[in-house]
Structures are given as C-alpha cells and as structure tokens.
Short mmCIF file of C-alpha atoms in Angstrom, two decimals:
data_model
loop_
_atom_site.label_atom_id
_atom_site.label_comp_id
_atom_site.label_asym_id
_atom_site.label_seq_id
_atom_site.Cartn_x
_atom_site.Cartn_y
_atom_site.Cartn_z
CA MET A 44 25.37 35.63 -33.72
CA THR A 45 26.51 32.04 -33.32
CA SER A 46 25.95 32.27 -29.55
CA SER A 47 22.43 33.61 -30.18
CA ARG A 48 21.56 30.74 -32.48
CA SER A 49 23.04 28.22 -30.01
CA TRP A 50 20.90 29.64 -27.19
CA ARG A 51 17.82 29.51 -29.37
CA SER A 52 18.58 25.92 -30.39
CA ASP A 53 18.98 24.97 -26.74
CA GLU A 54 15.68 26.57 -25.84
CA VAL A 55 13.82 24.74 -28.61
CA ALA A 56 15.36 21.47 -27.39
CA ARG A 57 14.35 22.18 -23.81
CA ASN A 58 10.80 23.04 -24.80
CA ASP A 59 10.57 19.92 -26.91
CA ARG A 60 11.71 17.72 -24.04
CA ALA A 61 9.24 19.42 -21.70
CA LEU A 62 6.35 19.02 -24.16
CA LEU A 63 7.04 15.33 -24.72
CA LYS A 64 7.31 14.63 -21.00
CA ALA A 65 4.13 16.67 -20.31
CA ALA A 66 2.26 14.93 -23.09
CA ARG A 67 3.05 11.46 -21.64
CA GLU A 68 2.01 12.60 -18.17
CA VAL A 69 -1.30 14.09 -19.34
CA ILE A 70 -2.03 11.01 -21.49
CA GLY A 71 -1.53 8.94 -18.36
CA GLU A 72 -4.19 10.99 -16.56
CA ASP A 73 -6.62 11.88 -19.35
CA GLY A 74 -6.04 9.24 -22.01
CA ALA A 75 -6.66 10.05 -25.64
CA HIS A 76 -8.75 13.12 -24.53
CA ALA A 77 -5.50 14.83 -23.35
CA SER A 78 -5.83 18.43 -24.54
CA VAL A 79 -3.20 20.57 -26.14
CA ALA A 80 -3.86 23.30 -23.60
CA SER A 81 -3.24 20.86 -20.68
CA ILE A 82 -0.07 19.57 -22.26
CA ALA A 83 1.33 23.07 -22.91
CA ALA A 84 0.42 24.22 -19.40
CA ARG A 85 2.09 21.15 -17.89
CA ALA A 86 5.21 21.82 -20.00
CA GLY A 87 5.29 25.47 -18.92
CA VAL A 88 5.01 26.81 -22.45
CA GLY A 89 2.33 28.50 -24.53
CA VAL A 90 0.08 26.63 -26.95
CA GLY A 91 1.74 28.54 -29.75
CA THR A 92 5.09 27.02 -28.84
CA LEU A 93 3.58 23.57 -29.07
CA TYR A 94 2.10 24.22 -32.50
CA ARG A 95 5.34 25.68 -33.82
CA ARG A 96 6.96 22.32 -33.04
CA TYR A 97 4.03 20.06 -33.85
CA ARG A 98 1.40 20.97 -36.34
CA THR A 99 -1.25 18.82 -34.69
CA LYS A 100 -1.81 16.93 -31.46
CA ARG A 101 -1.73 13.77 -33.57
CA GLU A 102 1.76 14.63 -34.78
CA LEU A 103 2.90 15.20 -31.17
CA PHE A 104 1.47 11.81 -30.14
CA GLN A 105 3.09 10.08 -33.07
CA ARG A 106 6.48 11.51 -32.16
CA LEU A 107 5.98 10.43 -28.55
CA CYS A 108 5.24 6.88 -29.68
CA GLU A 109 8.35 6.85 -31.95
CA ILE A 110 10.54 7.86 -29.05
CA ALA A 111 9.02 5.31 -26.68
CA LEU A 112 9.33 2.49 -29.25
CA GLY A 113 12.96 3.47 -29.80
CA GLU A 114 13.61 3.26 -26.07
CA TYR A 115 11.99 -0.20 -25.88
CA LEU A 116 14.14 -1.45 -28.77
CA ALA A 117 17.31 -0.04 -27.23
CA ALA A 118 16.46 -1.76 -23.92
CA ALA A 119 15.83 -5.07 -25.72
CA ARG A 120 19.15 -4.88 -27.61
CA ILE A 121 21.05 -4.21 -24.36
CA ALA A 122 19.19 -7.11 -22.76
CA LEU A 123 20.23 -9.52 -25.55
CA ASP A 124 23.87 -8.50 -25.08
CA MET A 125 23.74 -9.50 -21.38
CA ASP A 126 25.25 -12.90 -20.58
CA ASP A 127 22.65 -13.85 -18.03
CA PRO A 128 19.26 -14.54 -19.80
CA TRP A 129 17.19 -13.77 -16.69
CA GLU A 130 19.02 -10.53 -16.00
CA GLY A 131 18.44 -9.64 -19.67
CA ILE A 132 14.64 -10.13 -19.30
CA ARG A 133 14.65 -8.24 -16.04
CA HIS A 134 16.64 -5.33 -17.53
CA TYR A 135 14.30 -5.10 -20.49
CA ALA A 136 11.20 -5.19 -18.29
CA LYS A 137 12.36 -2.68 -15.65
CA THR A 138 13.81 -0.27 -18.22
CA SER A 139 10.56 -0.32 -20.19
CA ILE A 140 8.41 0.10 -17.10
CA HIS A 141 10.43 3.14 -15.97
CA SER A 142 11.09 4.62 -19.44
CA GLY A 143 8.42 7.31 -19.00
CA PRO A 144 5.46 8.41 -16.86
CA GLY A 145 2.77 5.88 -17.64
CA SER A 146 1.71 3.80 -20.58
CA LEU A 147 0.86 5.12 -23.99
CA ALA A 148 -1.80 2.41 -24.49
CA PRO A 149 -4.65 4.89 -24.01
CA ILE A 150 -3.96 6.50 -27.38
CA ALA A 151 -3.69 3.22 -29.31
CA GLY A 152 -6.16 3.28 -32.24
CA THR A 153 -6.64 7.03 -32.01
CA ILE A 154 -3.78 8.03 -34.32
CA GLU A 155 -2.38 6.70 -37.54
CA THR A 156 0.84 4.70 -37.13
CA THR A 157 3.84 6.13 -38.99
CA ASP A 158 6.40 4.13 -40.98
CA ALA A 159 8.88 4.82 -38.23
CA MET A 160 6.48 3.51 -35.58
CA ASN A 161 5.79 0.33 -37.56
CA SER A 162 9.50 -0.32 -38.23
CA LEU A 163 10.55 0.22 -34.57
CA ALA A 164 7.62 -1.92 -33.32
CA GLU A 165 8.56 -4.77 -35.66
CA GLU A 166 12.20 -4.65 -34.58
CA SER A 167 11.32 -4.45 -30.92
CA ASP A 168 8.84 -7.28 -31.10
CA GLY A 169 11.43 -9.50 -32.80
CA ALA A 170 14.06 -8.65 -30.19
CA VAL A 171 11.71 -9.39 -27.30
CA ALA A 172 10.69 -12.69 -28.92
CA VAL A 173 14.32 -13.73 -29.07
CA LEU A 174 14.83 -12.58 -25.46
CA VAL A 175 11.94 -14.74 -24.27
CA GLU A 176 13.03 -17.70 -26.36
CA ARG A 177 16.51 -17.47 -24.93
CA GLY A 178 15.01 -17.41 -21.40
CA HIS A 179 13.12 -20.61 -22.05
CA ARG A 180 16.19 -22.35 -23.57
CA ALA A 181 18.18 -21.41 -20.48
CA GLY A 182 15.43 -22.69 -18.19
CA VAL A 183 15.11 -19.39 -16.32
CA LEU A 184 11.75 -18.36 -17.60
CA ARG A 185 8.54 -20.02 -16.31
CA GLU A 186 7.08 -22.51 -18.73
CA GLY A 187 4.32 -21.05 -20.92
CA VAL A 188 5.32 -17.34 -20.53
CA SER A 189 5.13 -15.68 -23.86
CA ALA A 190 6.47 -12.39 -25.23
CA ALA A 191 2.93 -11.07 -25.18
CA ASP A 192 2.68 -11.97 -21.42
CA LEU A 193 5.84 -10.01 -20.75
CA GLU A 194 4.66 -6.95 -22.75
CA LEU A 195 1.26 -6.98 -21.04
CA LEU A 196 2.89 -7.11 -17.64
CA ILE A 197 5.11 -4.16 -18.50
CA GLU A 198 2.02 -2.23 -19.66
CA GLN A 199 0.25 -2.95 -16.37
CA LEU A 200 3.23 -1.95 -14.28
CA SER A 201 3.96 1.21 -16.23
CA THR A 202 1.55 3.15 -14.08
CA SER A 203 1.32 3.38 -10.31
CA PRO A 204 -2.02 4.62 -8.93
CA LEU A 205 -0.38 5.12 -5.52
CA VAL A 206 2.45 7.34 -6.80
CA GLU A 207 0.12 9.28 -9.13
CA HIS A 208 -2.40 9.83 -6.35
CA LEU A 209 0.18 11.09 -3.91
CA ASN A 210 1.74 13.31 -6.54
CA ARG A 211 -1.63 14.97 -7.15
CA GLN A 212 -2.03 15.45 -3.40
CA GLY A 213 1.35 17.04 -3.14
CA ARG A 214 2.44 14.45 -0.57
CA ALA A 215 6.19 14.89 -0.76
CA ASP A 216 6.37 13.34 2.71
CA LEU A 217 5.18 9.98 1.36
CA MET A 218 6.68 9.96 -2.16
CA GLN A 219 9.99 8.21 -1.32
CA ALA A 220 8.19 5.40 0.49
CA ALA A 221 5.64 5.16 -2.35
CA ARG A 222 8.38 4.85 -4.99
CA GLN A 223 10.19 2.24 -2.93
CA ALA A 224 6.96 0.29 -2.52
CA ARG A 225 6.30 0.49 -6.26
CA GLU A 226 9.81 -0.81 -7.01
CA ARG A 227 9.20 -3.73 -4.60
CA ILE A 228 5.89 -4.59 -6.33
CA VAL A 229 7.61 -4.52 -9.75
CA ASP A 230 10.27 -6.95 -8.49
CA ILE A 231 7.62 -9.25 -6.97
CA ALA A 232 5.67 -9.24 -10.25
CA LEU A 233 8.75 -9.94 -12.41
CA ASP A 234 9.86 -12.69 -10.08
CA GLY A 235 6.54 -14.36 -10.86
CA LEU A 236 7.96 -15.11 -14.33
CA ARG A 237 10.91 -17.01 -13.04
CA ALA A 238 11.09 -20.76 -13.52
CA THR A 239 12.52 -21.29 -10.02
CA PRO A 240 11.67 -19.57 -6.70
CA ALA A 241 13.21 -16.17 -6.44
CA GLY A 242 13.89 -16.23 -2.69
CA PRO A 243 13.02 -13.43 -0.21
CA VAL A 244 11.21 -10.36 -1.47
CA PRO A 245 13.70 -7.52 -2.02
CA GLY A 246 13.45 -4.15 -0.35
CA THR A 247 11.79 -2.89 2.80
CA GLU A 248 8.23 -3.94 3.57
CA PRO A 249 5.91 -0.92 3.01
CA GLY A 250 3.89 0.49 5.88
CA TYR A 251 0.14 1.02 5.94
CA GLU A 252 0.71 4.79 6.23
CA LEU A 253 0.73 4.74 2.45
CA PHE A 254 -2.98 4.00 2.68
CA THR A 255 -4.05 5.69 5.93
CA GLU A 256 -2.18 9.00 5.48
CA ARG A 257 -3.92 9.56 2.09
CA TRP A 258 -7.19 10.07 3.94
CA ASN A 259 -5.85 12.86 6.13
CA PRO A 260 -6.29 16.47 5.03
CA HIS A 261 -3.09 17.97 3.55
CA PRO A 262 -2.11 21.61 2.98
CA ARG A 263 -2.13 21.22 -0.79
CA THR A 264 -5.44 19.34 -1.13
CA GLY A 265 -7.21 20.81 1.87
CA PRO A 266 -9.96 19.25 3.94
CA ALA A 267 -12.29 16.65 2.47
CA VAL A 268 -15.12 17.88 0.28
CA ALA A 269 -18.30 18.39 2.30
CA THR A 270 -20.96 15.75 1.94
CA GLU A 271 -24.32 16.68 0.44
CA GLU A 272 -25.90 16.61 3.81
CA GLU A 273 -23.28 18.90 5.38
CA SER A 274 -23.55 21.40 2.54
CA ARG A 275 -27.32 21.98 2.94
#
C-alpha cells in the first residue's frame, strides 16, 4: 500500500512539473491567450489532470509566477553572497534569463497577484537593488545603470526567437549552434553593463547558416507554402 501511494505521489509530482514547464512554453508562444488544452497537450496529460491540480487557468498561472519569483529571489541571494560584485550581477542575470523557457511578462495584468507573489517580488526587488548598489560602489557597473535596467534586459533576453523558430522547425542539426550563439549574445549584452571594457567577445563566432538554413525545406516542416499565384 505504501509503495502504491509513493508511486501515485511521484506521478502527481511529475505531472505537475510537466504542466508548469508546458504552461511557461505555451505562454511564451501564445501569451495570455495560452489555452488549457494546449498546455495539457504540451505536458502530455489530459485536461482533467490539469484541472485536478489547478482549479482554473488563473490558478495555474499564479503558481507559475510564484515559482519564477522564488527562483529570481534565490538567484539574487546567491549573487549577494558572492565576493565579486560583477560576478554576482552576472550570476543573477544569467540564472534569471535561463530559469525557464521565456518570459512571463505576457500574462502581467491578466491575473490577480497573490500574497505570495507580492511578498516574493518585494524581497527580490530589494535584493536586486542592493546588488546593483553594490556594483556601483565597487565601480564595476556602468554609471547610470539601474535595477530596472537590469530587470528589463533580463526580460528581453529571456526569449530567443532564433532558438524558438528552429525548435518549431525541428532543426536538431542547428540547435547546438543556435544555443551557443544565444549564450554569446547574452554575454555581449551583459558586458554592456560593465564600467570598464570587457575584452574579447567570448565563445565561437556564429555562422550565417543560422539564417540561411532556416529558409531551406526540412523534413519536419516540409516545403514552403505555395504562393497565391502558384496555387491557382
């Protein structure tokens, strides 16, 4: 009996992780119009499974935000414990950028904020403010850069049109190069916050195949859609 309960508990936990991951991915693609059916399908579960865990889509989104805010706060706390102020800022930014697939900004204003969301946001905002202030005191952060600048940059870099497009195309042959290129762009953008020149750009220079190959037909996506003239 205990083994059966344990198996059931593990299954519930797996389904919950799959639903939360799927919800974030679908929000990244469809914004606040992300449907319950799309989220459940992406997670590989039935709609009934979703509703047994979350009574409404709003409740699912609220839980997703609470988890994300908790991750941002944890990253900021770790960053403040780091001896090097710049490495702390970099750790917070990169961890936040890569904490999940895409930004949750599209659902802002579409759901009520919970007490947990408000508390986590307040703590996180305070920690990031201290992180930025410490960077200025140490002379490692570019003059005039604010906590809001840092957060807005993180929001912008949390999505990668290139990676998302190639993923939809099923271009496994280009995904590693695309992820490496994205990481390089993140480093370039963050280095723009530094008070002193950062030196050579890290990583390998991306090739133009990341642009040109997307235009070639691929087994998963098939040939290009016929033009109106061709279809007559």
